[in-house]
Amino acid sequence: MNIKILSRSANLYSTNALVQAAVKRKHNVQVIDPLNCDIVIEKQKPEIYYRGKKLDHVDAVIPRIGSSTTFYGTAVVRQFEMMNVFTTLKSQALLQSRDKLRSLQILSKAGLGLPKTVFTNYSKNVSEVISHVGGAPLIIKLLEGTQGLGVVLAETKTAAESVLDAFNGLQARVIVQEFISEAKGADIRVLVVDGEVVGAMKRQGKAGEFRSNLHRGGTATVIKLSREEEQAAIYAAKALKMGVAGVDLLQSNRGPLILEVNSSPGLEGIEKATGKDIAKTIIRYIERSL
């Protein structure tokens, strides 16, 4: 097969792992920077040129689109779809995953457990917003934030009011979520490929840090999911129509709660924690789909 990986850099761990997995399975693979693609739109003749060369005879693409390149990256994925090329991530799913509010609405409609969340149009009645999630402590998240950036833990009502007033003054869109204290600064990352859980790890934030992101000093250990947790992850990926998804969830007293679903989940942390070749699993998913 002829596989293209849409990534800004071939040196990234996840991109390189996918390249190596594809090569080992005897496929032709190329990393292309989506920002260097030119989209040609013509009646019944969609085309993509990469650095001046037409991309044709492509069997599959693996989008690894960063948040800063969502708009153009999505356009490139959509063009491949118009060319009837198989993609591990549909353009619509990519857009939905980057819209935190929209993805939470979809997950809620699907009946999945979520932390109680409030979104308003820069409401000046911040006390009411705080009360809707059960008061402080609470979490405030920028809608555009990624990898733990733009996430604030407000431990008191006064602190929450100050942060919300500041964000509202800057006209920064935020969501407010209840703080799940029993999670104790840990969450679970579940990798779902083609409707099956292929790896899971528990991420624990460093001392004094409520965010569990590994690049912020968190640690990861392999975890055996309960049946309820496994089903929640699978249903979340299905609800957002993702062939490959990184589902983040919290363990709470009322069962697993979905935090978010990542459309371009990193492979390094979970491969090291589980010892599994997730990249190979993704390539085999493509093979089964063609």
Short mmCIF file of C-alpha atoms in Angstrom, two decimals:
data_model
loop_
_atom_site.label_atom_id
_atom_site.label_comp_id
_atom_site.label_asym_id
_atom_site.label_seq_id
_atom_site.Cartn_x
_atom_site.Cartn_y
_atom_site.Cartn_z
CA MET A 1 0.00 0.00 0.00
CA ASN A 2 0.93 3.62 -0.47
CA ILE A 3 0.43 5.40 2.86
CA LYS A 4 0.84 9.11 3.59
CA ILE A 5 1.26 10.41 7.14
CA LEU A 6 0.13 14.01 7.55
CA SER A 7 2.58 15.45 10.08
CA ARG A 8 4.66 18.60 10.48
CA SER A 9 7.79 16.57 11.32
CA ALA A 10 9.06 13.06 10.59
CA ASN A 11 11.18 13.29 13.76
CA LEU A 12 8.22 13.23 16.15
CA TYR A 13 8.01 9.97 18.12
CA SER A 14 4.49 9.11 16.99
CA THR A 15 5.16 9.91 13.34
CA ASN A 16 8.41 7.94 13.30
CA ALA A 17 6.77 4.97 15.03
CA LEU A 18 4.07 4.86 12.37
CA VAL A 19 6.67 5.08 9.60
CA GLN A 20 8.67 2.20 11.07
CA ALA A 21 5.55 0.08 11.54
CA ALA A 22 4.47 0.65 7.94
CA VAL A 23 7.91 -0.17 6.57
CA LYS A 24 8.08 -3.40 8.59
CA ARG A 25 4.79 -4.45 7.02
CA LYS A 26 6.19 -3.80 3.53
CA HIS A 27 4.22 -0.65 2.72
CA ASN A 28 5.39 2.47 0.92
CA VAL A 29 5.13 5.36 3.36
CA GLN A 30 5.82 9.09 3.16
CA VAL A 31 5.51 11.85 5.73
CA ILE A 32 4.03 14.99 4.24
CA ASP A 33 3.58 18.36 5.90
CA PRO A 34 -0.07 19.31 5.35
CA LEU A 35 0.86 22.99 5.29
CA ASN A 36 2.95 22.35 2.17
CA CYS A 37 0.03 20.79 0.31
CA ASP A 38 -1.82 22.68 -2.43
CA ILE A 39 -5.47 21.80 -2.90
CA VAL A 40 -6.85 21.90 -6.44
CA ILE A 41 -10.64 21.97 -6.66
CA GLU A 42 -12.20 21.19 -10.00
CA LYS A 43 -15.42 19.51 -11.10
CA GLN A 44 -15.14 15.81 -10.30
CA LYS A 45 -11.36 16.10 -10.29
CA PRO A 46 -10.03 16.86 -6.78
CA GLU A 47 -6.23 16.91 -6.59
CA ILE A 48 -3.48 17.54 -4.06
CA TYR A 49 0.03 18.70 -4.88
CA TYR A 50 2.87 18.37 -2.37
CA ARG A 51 5.82 20.64 -2.99
CA GLY A 52 4.87 20.84 -6.63
CA LYS A 53 4.30 17.12 -7.18
CA LYS A 54 0.84 15.65 -7.67
CA LEU A 55 -0.13 13.08 -5.05
CA ASP A 56 -1.84 10.18 -6.74
CA HIS A 57 -2.26 6.43 -6.20
CA VAL A 58 -2.59 7.06 -2.45
CA ASP A 59 -4.30 4.20 -0.61
CA ALA A 60 -4.53 5.65 2.90
CA VAL A 61 -3.62 8.66 5.01
CA ILE A 62 -2.93 8.90 8.72
CA PRO A 63 -3.66 12.46 9.90
CA ARG A 64 -1.45 13.72 12.73
CA ILE A 65 -2.82 17.26 12.74
CA GLY A 66 -1.71 19.62 15.51
CA SER A 67 -4.16 22.06 17.06
CA SER A 68 -2.41 25.08 15.52
CA THR A 69 -2.93 23.69 12.01
CA THR A 70 -6.48 22.40 12.44
CA PHE A 71 -8.10 24.59 9.77
CA TYR A 72 -5.76 23.83 6.88
CA GLY A 73 -5.03 20.30 8.03
CA THR A 74 -8.74 19.52 8.01
CA ALA A 75 -9.05 20.92 4.48
CA VAL A 76 -6.27 18.57 3.32
CA VAL A 77 -7.92 15.55 4.97
CA ARG A 78 -11.25 16.51 3.40
CA GLN A 79 -9.61 16.71 -0.03
CA PHE A 80 -8.21 13.19 0.38
CA GLU A 81 -11.73 12.05 1.29
CA MET A 82 -13.01 13.61 -1.95
CA MET A 83 -10.33 11.58 -3.75
CA ASN A 84 -11.80 8.41 -2.13
CA VAL A 85 -8.67 7.81 -0.07
CA PHE A 86 -9.11 5.92 3.22
CA THR A 87 -8.24 8.00 6.27
CA THR A 88 -7.88 6.85 9.88
CA LEU A 89 -9.47 10.15 10.96
CA LYS A 90 -12.37 11.75 9.12
CA SER A 91 -12.28 15.50 8.62
CA GLN A 92 -15.57 15.99 10.48
CA ALA A 93 -14.32 13.97 13.45
CA LEU A 94 -11.16 16.08 13.54
CA LEU A 95 -13.18 19.30 13.67
CA GLN A 96 -15.47 17.95 16.38
CA SER A 97 -12.57 16.80 18.53
CA ARG A 98 -11.02 20.28 18.46
CA ASP A 99 -14.27 21.89 19.56
CA LYS A 100 -14.36 20.97 23.25
CA LEU A 101 -17.91 22.21 23.71
CA ARG A 102 -19.30 20.41 20.67
CA SER A 103 -17.56 17.14 21.56
CA LEU A 104 -18.95 17.27 25.12
CA GLN A 105 -22.44 17.86 23.72
CA ILE A 106 -22.09 14.81 21.46
CA LEU A 107 -20.79 12.66 24.32
CA SER A 108 -23.62 13.84 26.56
CA LYS A 109 -26.22 12.92 23.94
CA ALA A 110 -24.60 9.49 23.64
CA GLY A 111 -25.30 8.93 27.35
CA LEU A 112 -21.69 8.94 28.52
CA GLY A 113 -20.64 10.09 31.98
CA LEU A 114 -19.07 13.56 32.10
CA PRO A 115 -17.97 16.03 34.74
CA LYS A 116 -20.77 18.58 35.12
CA THR A 117 -19.92 21.39 32.71
CA VAL A 118 -21.18 24.94 32.20
CA PHE A 119 -20.64 27.23 29.21
CA THR A 120 -22.00 30.77 29.02
CA ASN A 121 -21.74 33.80 26.78
CA TYR A 122 -19.38 35.81 29.01
CA SER A 123 -21.96 35.81 31.79
CA LYS A 124 -21.44 38.51 34.41
CA ASN A 125 -23.26 36.37 36.97
CA VAL A 126 -20.23 34.24 37.74
CA SER A 127 -21.62 33.19 41.12
CA GLU A 128 -24.46 31.39 39.38
CA VAL A 129 -22.03 29.68 37.00
CA ILE A 130 -20.00 28.46 39.96
CA SER A 131 -23.09 27.15 41.75
CA HIS A 132 -24.14 25.17 38.65
CA VAL A 133 -21.08 22.90 39.02
CA GLY A 134 -21.45 22.51 42.77
CA GLY A 135 -19.18 25.34 43.88
CA ALA A 136 -15.43 25.45 44.43
CA PRO A 137 -13.03 23.82 43.93
CA LEU A 138 -13.68 23.74 40.20
CA ILE A 139 -11.86 23.56 36.88
CA ILE A 140 -11.81 26.36 34.30
CA LYS A 141 -10.67 25.46 30.77
CA LEU A 142 -10.00 27.58 27.74
CA LEU A 143 -11.89 26.16 24.78
CA GLU A 144 -8.73 26.45 22.69
CA GLY A 145 -6.36 24.98 25.27
CA THR A 146 -4.33 21.79 24.64
CA GLN A 147 -1.95 19.54 26.59
CA GLY A 148 -2.95 21.03 29.93
CA LEU A 149 -2.38 24.63 28.86
CA GLY A 150 -5.24 27.02 29.64
CA VAL A 151 -6.54 24.82 32.47
CA VAL A 152 -6.96 26.38 35.90
CA LEU A 153 -7.93 24.85 39.25
CA ALA A 154 -9.81 27.43 41.32
CA GLU A 155 -9.80 26.17 44.89
CA THR A 156 -12.12 28.80 46.36
CA LYS A 157 -15.19 30.70 45.18
CA THR A 158 -13.28 33.97 45.35
CA ALA A 159 -10.49 32.57 43.17
CA ALA A 160 -13.02 31.16 40.69
CA GLU A 161 -14.81 34.50 40.44
CA SER A 162 -11.53 36.33 39.83
CA VAL A 163 -10.40 33.92 37.10
CA LEU A 164 -13.78 33.97 35.35
CA ASP A 165 -13.93 37.76 35.49
CA ALA A 166 -10.44 37.95 34.01
CA PHE A 167 -11.23 35.53 31.16
CA ASN A 168 -14.52 37.29 30.46
CA GLY A 169 -12.72 40.64 30.34
CA LEU A 170 -10.34 39.20 27.75
CA GLN A 171 -13.30 37.69 25.86
CA ALA A 172 -11.69 34.28 26.16
CA ARG A 173 -14.15 31.41 25.77
CA VAL A 174 -14.04 29.00 28.70
CA ILE A 175 -15.95 26.08 30.12
CA VAL A 176 -16.36 25.50 33.84
CA GLN A 177 -16.31 21.94 35.18
CA GLU A 178 -16.77 20.32 38.54
CA PHE A 179 -13.61 19.14 40.25
CA ILE A 180 -13.52 15.38 40.82
CA SER A 181 -11.57 15.20 44.07
CA GLU A 182 -11.60 11.40 44.32
CA ALA A 183 -9.53 11.19 41.12
CA LYS A 184 -6.60 12.54 43.20
CA GLY A 185 -4.81 14.22 40.31
CA ALA A 186 -4.88 11.14 38.07
CA ASP A 187 -6.64 10.26 34.86
CA ILE A 188 -6.68 7.35 32.42
CA ARG A 189 -5.65 7.53 28.77
CA VAL A 190 -7.22 4.80 26.65
CA LEU A 191 -6.18 4.15 23.05
CA VAL A 192 -9.05 2.91 20.91
CA VAL A 193 -8.37 1.62 17.39
CA ASP A 194 -11.18 0.41 15.14
CA GLY A 195 -13.60 0.08 18.03
CA GLU A 196 -11.28 -1.88 20.32
CA VAL A 197 -9.17 -0.86 23.31
CA VAL A 198 -5.52 -1.52 22.39
CA GLY A 199 -3.81 0.10 25.39
CA ALA A 200 -4.50 1.98 28.61
CA MET A 201 -2.37 3.82 31.14
CA LYS A 202 -3.02 5.71 34.33
CA ARG A 203 -1.37 9.14 34.43
CA GLN A 204 -0.59 10.64 37.81
CA GLY A 205 0.22 14.32 38.20
CA LYS A 206 3.37 15.24 40.11
CA ALA A 207 3.05 16.38 43.71
CA GLY A 208 1.03 19.58 43.94
CA GLU A 209 -0.10 19.35 40.29
CA PHE A 210 -3.72 18.55 39.41
CA ARG A 211 -2.92 18.10 35.70
CA SER A 212 -1.67 14.64 34.82
CA ASN A 213 -0.08 15.43 31.43
CA LEU A 214 3.20 13.53 31.04
CA HIS A 215 5.05 16.50 29.54
CA ARG A 216 4.19 18.45 32.70
CA GLY A 217 6.01 15.97 34.90
CA GLY A 218 3.31 13.34 35.33
CA THR A 219 4.05 9.62 35.44
CA ALA A 220 2.35 6.75 33.64
CA THR A 221 1.70 3.15 34.62
CA VAL A 222 -0.18 0.40 32.84
CA ILE A 223 -3.70 -0.19 34.14
CA LYS A 224 -6.31 -2.90 33.70
CA LEU A 225 -9.60 -1.25 32.87
CA SER A 226 -12.89 -2.24 34.41
CA ARG A 227 -15.56 -3.37 31.95
CA GLU A 228 -17.39 -0.08 32.51
CA GLU A 229 -14.26 1.97 31.76
CA GLU A 230 -13.48 -0.02 28.63
CA GLN A 231 -17.01 0.38 27.30
CA ALA A 232 -17.03 4.10 28.06
CA ALA A 233 -13.84 4.60 26.02
CA ILE A 234 -15.16 2.55 23.09
CA TYR A 235 -18.51 4.34 23.08
CA ALA A 236 -16.80 7.75 23.27
CA ALA A 237 -14.66 7.01 20.20
CA LYS A 238 -17.73 5.67 18.40
CA ALA A 239 -19.85 8.71 19.30
CA LEU A 240 -17.25 11.01 17.72
CA LYS A 241 -16.77 8.60 14.77
CA MET A 242 -13.02 8.15 15.30
CA GLY A 243 -11.13 5.14 13.97
CA VAL A 244 -8.16 6.05 16.19
CA ALA A 245 -8.78 7.94 19.42
CA GLY A 246 -7.14 8.76 22.71
CA VAL A 247 -9.90 8.85 25.31
CA ASP A 248 -9.14 10.59 28.62
CA LEU A 249 -11.34 9.66 31.54
CA LEU A 250 -11.52 10.08 35.30
CA GLN A 251 -12.35 7.46 37.89
CA SER A 252 -15.15 8.86 40.05
CA ASN A 253 -17.59 7.66 42.67
CA ARG A 254 -20.29 7.58 40.00
CA GLY A 255 -18.25 5.67 37.43
CA PRO A 256 -15.93 6.72 34.59
CA LEU A 257 -16.26 10.32 33.43
CA ILE A 258 -15.00 11.34 29.98
CA LEU A 259 -12.75 14.40 29.97
CA GLU A 260 -12.04 14.59 26.25
CA VAL A 261 -11.33 12.52 23.16
CA ASN A 262 -8.10 13.22 21.29
CA SER A 263 -7.96 12.80 17.52
CA SER A 264 -4.15 12.70 17.28
CA PRO A 265 -3.11 10.92 20.48
CA GLY A 266 0.60 10.67 21.23
CA LEU A 267 2.01 7.16 21.10
CA GLU A 268 5.22 7.52 23.10
CA GLY A 269 3.81 7.51 26.62
CA ILE A 270 1.34 4.69 26.11
CA GLU A 271 3.74 2.49 24.14
CA LYS A 272 6.37 2.82 26.88
CA ALA A 273 3.86 2.26 29.67
CA THR A 274 2.17 -0.77 28.10
CA GLY A 275 5.02 -2.22 26.06
CA LYS A 276 2.64 -2.53 23.12
CA ASP A 277 3.31 -1.58 19.50
CA ILE A 278 0.32 0.71 19.04
CA ALA A 279 1.70 2.03 15.74
CA LYS A 280 1.63 -1.50 14.29
CA THR A 281 -1.98 -1.87 15.41
CA ILE A 282 -2.90 1.30 13.52
CA ILE A 283 -1.22 0.03 10.34
CA ARG A 284 -3.06 -3.28 10.64
CA TYR A 285 -6.31 -1.33 11.03
CA ILE A 286 -5.62 0.29 7.65
CA GLU A 287 -4.87 -3.11 6.10
CA ARG A 288 -8.21 -4.49 7.30
CA SER A 289 -10.06 -1.47 5.97
CA LEU A 290 -8.84 -1.69 2.38
#
